[in-house]
Coordinates of C-alpha atoms in Angstrom, one line a residue:
M231 CA 192.1 89.5 147.8
T232 CA 194.2 87.5 145.4
I233 CA 193.9 86.3 141.8
S234 CA 193.3 82.9 143.2
D235 CA 190.4 84.3 145.3
I236 CA 188.8 85.8 142.2
R237 CA 189.3 82.6 140.2
D238 CA 187.8 80.5 142.9
Y239 CA 184.8 82.8 143.4
C240 CA 184.0 83.3 139.7
G241 CA 184.6 79.6 139.1
Q242 CA 182.0 78.6 141.7
I243 CA 179.4 81.1 140.3
Y244 CA 180.1 79.9 136.8
A245 CA 179.6 76.2 137.8
D246 CA 176.5 76.8 139.8
T247 CA 174.9 79.0 137.1
Y248 CA 175.8 76.6 134.3
T249 CA 174.2 73.7 136.2
Q250 CA 171.1 75.6 137.1
E251 CA 170.5 77.1 133.6
R252 CA 171.1 73.7 132.0
Q253 CA 168.6 72.0 134.3
R254 CA 166.1 74.8 133.7
I255 CA 166.3 74.5 129.9
E256 CA 166.2 70.7 130.0
S257 CA 163.2 70.8 132.3
E258 CA 161.4 73.1 129.9
I259 CA 162.2 70.9 126.9
L260 CA 161.0 67.8 128.8
T261 CA 157.8 69.5 129.9
G262 CA 156.9 70.2 126.3
S263 CA 158.1 66.8 124.9
T264 CA 155.5 64.1 124.2
E265 CA 158.3 61.5 124.2
G266 CA 159.8 62.5 127.5
I267 CA 163.3 62.8 126.1
I268 CA 165.7 65.6 125.1
P269 CA 166.4 65.5 121.3
V270 CA 170.1 65.2 120.4
S271 CA 169.6 68.1 118.0
K272 CA 168.9 70.3 121.1
E273 CA 172.2 69.6 122.8
S274 CA 174.2 72.3 121.1
E275 CA 171.5 74.9 121.8
I276 CA 171.4 73.9 125.4
E277 CA 175.1 74.0 125.8
T278 CA 175.4 77.4 124.2
A279 CA 172.6 79.0 126.2
S280 CA 173.9 77.5 129.5
Q281 CA 177.4 78.6 129.1
K282 CA 176.4 82.1 127.9
E283 CA 174.4 82.5 131.1
A284 CA 177.2 81.2 133.2
I285 CA 179.7 83.6 131.7
K286 CA 177.4 86.5 132.1
I287 CA 176.4 85.9 135.7
A288 CA 179.9 84.9 136.8
A289 CA 181.3 88.2 135.4
I290 CA 178.6 90.3 137.0
E291 CA 178.8 88.7 140.4
G292 CA 182.6 88.8 140.2
I293 CA 182.5 92.6 139.6
K294 CA 180.0 93.0 142.5
H295 CA 182.0 90.8 144.9
F296 CA 185.4 92.3 144.1
P297 CA 184.6 96.0 143.4
E298 CA 188.2 97.0 143.9
A299 CA 189.5 94.6 141.3
E300 CA 190.1 95.5 137.7
A301 CA 187.2 94.3 135.5
A302 CA 189.8 92.7 133.2
L303 CA 190.9 90.3 136.0
I304 CA 187.3 89.2 136.6
W305 CA 186.8 88.6 132.9
R306 CA 190.0 86.7 132.7
A307 CA 189.0 84.5 135.6
V308 CA 185.7 83.7 133.9
Y309 CA 187.5 82.9 130.7
E310 CA 189.9 80.5 132.4
T311 CA 187.0 78.8 134.2
H312 CA 185.2 78.3 130.9
V313 CA 188.3 77.0 129.0
Y314 CA 189.1 74.6 131.9
R315 CA 185.5 73.2 131.9
K316 CA 185.6 72.7 128.1
S317 CA 189.2 71.3 127.9
G318 CA 189.5 68.9 130.8
I319 CA 192.9 67.4 131.8
N320 CA 196.2 68.4 130.2
D321 CA 197.1 65.8 127.5
A322 CA 197.4 65.7 123.7
D323 CA 193.7 65.5 123.1
T324 CA 193.1 68.5 125.4
I325 CA 194.9 70.8 123.0
S326 CA 192.2 70.3 120.4
K327 CA 189.6 70.7 123.1
V328 CA 191.1 74.0 124.3
I329 CA 191.0 75.4 120.8
S330 CA 187.4 74.4 120.5
A331 CA 186.6 75.8 123.9
D332 CA 188.2 79.1 123.0
Q333 CA 186.1 79.3 119.9
S334 CA 182.9 78.5 121.7
R335 CA 183.8 81.0 124.5
K336 CA 184.2 83.8 121.9
K337 CA 180.8 83.0 120.4
S338 CA 179.0 82.9 123.8
S339 CA 180.9 85.6 125.6
G340 CA 180.4 88.2 123.0
H341 CA 176.6 88.1 123.5
A342 CA 177.1 87.6 127.3
F343 CA 179.3 90.7 127.4
E344 CA 176.6 92.7 125.6
E345 CA 173.9 91.6 128.0
M346 CA 176.2 92.3 131.0
I347 CA 176.8 95.9 129.8
K348 CA 173.0 96.2 129.4
I349 CA 172.3 95.0 132.9
L350 CA 175.0 96.9 134.7
G351 CA 174.8 100.1 132.6
T352 CA 171.0 100.4 133.0
A353 CA 171.3 99.8 136.8
A354 CA 174.0 102.5 137.0
L355 CA 171.9 105.0 135.0
H356 CA 168.6 104.1 136.6
D357 CA 168.2 107.5 138.4
S358 CA 168.8 109.3 135.1
G359 CA 165.9 107.7 133.3
I360 CA 168.3 106.0 130.8
D361 CA 168.2 102.4 129.6
I362 CA 170.8 100.5 127.6
L363 CA 169.1 98.2 125.2
L364 CA 170.2 95.3 123.0
Q365 CA 169.7 95.6 119.3
R366 CA 166.7 93.2 119.5
D367 CA 165.2 95.3 122.3
L368 CA 165.3 98.4 120.2
N369 CA 163.9 96.6 117.2
T370 CA 160.9 95.6 119.4
L371 CA 160.3 99.2 120.5
I372 CA 160.4 100.4 116.9
K373 CA 158.0 97.7 115.7
A374 CA 155.6 98.6 118.6
Q375 CA 155.9 102.3 117.6
E376 CA 157.0 103.1 121.1
L377 CA 159.9 105.4 120.2
S378 CA 159.2 109.1 119.8
N379 CA 162.1 109.9 117.6
E380 CA 161.5 111.7 114.3
P381 CA 160.6 109.5 111.3
R382 CA 164.0 110.3 109.8
D383 CA 165.8 109.0 112.8
I384 CA 163.6 105.9 113.0
S385 CA 164.5 105.1 109.4
R386 CA 168.2 105.4 110.2
L387 CA 167.9 103.2 113.2
K388 CA 166.2 100.6 111.1
E389 CA 169.1 100.6 108.7
Q390 CA 171.6 100.2 111.6
I391 CA 169.6 97.3 113.0
K392 CA 169.3 95.6 109.6
A393 CA 173.1 95.8 109.1
S394 CA 173.8 94.8 112.7
V395 CA 176.3 97.6 113.0
F396 CA 175.9 98.3 116.7
D397 CA 175.6 96.1 119.7
L398 CA 173.7 98.3 122.1
Y399 CA 171.6 101.5 122.1
T400 CA 170.7 104.1 124.7
V401 CA 167.2 105.2 125.3
V402 CA 166.0 108.0 127.6
H403 CA 162.6 108.2 129.3
T404 CA 161.2 111.7 129.5
P405 CA 158.8 113.0 132.3
D406 CA 155.9 112.9 129.9
G407 CA 156.3 109.2 129.3
K408 CA 158.1 109.3 125.9
Q409 CA 161.1 107.3 124.9
F410 CA 163.9 108.6 122.6
C411 CA 166.9 106.6 121.3
Y412 CA 169.8 109.0 121.3
G413 CA 173.0 106.9 121.2
C414 CA 174.6 103.7 120.0
I415 CA 177.3 101.7 121.7
Q416 CA 180.0 99.3 120.4
S417 CA 180.8 96.7 123.1
K418 CA 183.7 94.5 122.3
T419 CA 186.0 92.4 124.4
S420 CA 188.6 92.6 121.6
V421 CA 190.5 95.9 121.0
R422 CA 191.4 94.6 117.5
D423 CA 187.8 94.2 116.6
R424 CA 187.0 97.7 117.8
V425 CA 189.8 99.3 115.9
T426 CA 189.8 97.3 112.6
R427 CA 186.1 96.4 112.2
D428 CA 184.1 99.0 114.1
R429 CA 185.9 102.3 113.5
E430 CA 184.4 102.9 110.0
P431 CA 180.7 102.3 110.9
S432 CA 181.2 104.3 114.1
M433 CA 182.5 107.3 112.2
Q434 CA 179.7 107.0 109.6
A435 CA 177.1 106.9 112.4
M436 CA 178.5 110.0 114.1
Q437 CA 178.5 111.9 110.8
S438 CA 175.0 110.7 109.9
F439 CA 173.3 111.4 113.2
F440 CA 175.2 114.5 114.4

């Protein structure tokens, strides 16, 4: 296994996933369109959704295919693939494109990373009866009154969701069919964000809940 092998594999998964997801979304839009065309206003939405899915799946499949490789190498390979697709050939105009690509990658990969953690984490904890949920998933459970936490805890969780403090939450399923949210997770690809932006709310959450 070489870095080139990882880059080639992740690049292929990324390209295939991007194409398939874009075709799927475009097909859905065309099916619901009376004019039989895709509105220009939808282009940005299609691009963002397609590249997010491509980043997520390429990273997950890369980790599965190269279990002995550092996850950071996989993530780097996916990053390079994305930037290359967005930037094109190496000339003066490409510099501007690379900057734009990096910005779009950050926007999409942050959400893709959260979903990747949810998928892989829940799979790893399956036998323990533990699920990792996105913030929106937890909000859905609360609205449906499917959490068995104390009212005080539910109120605090609602505050956390409203402020978008945490990216992910852990929920355990008990033998009697109840669900309890017992933890919150910060998932960041940037150490700087984790240290400078997330330390304070994390400390407050620990003091508040524990």
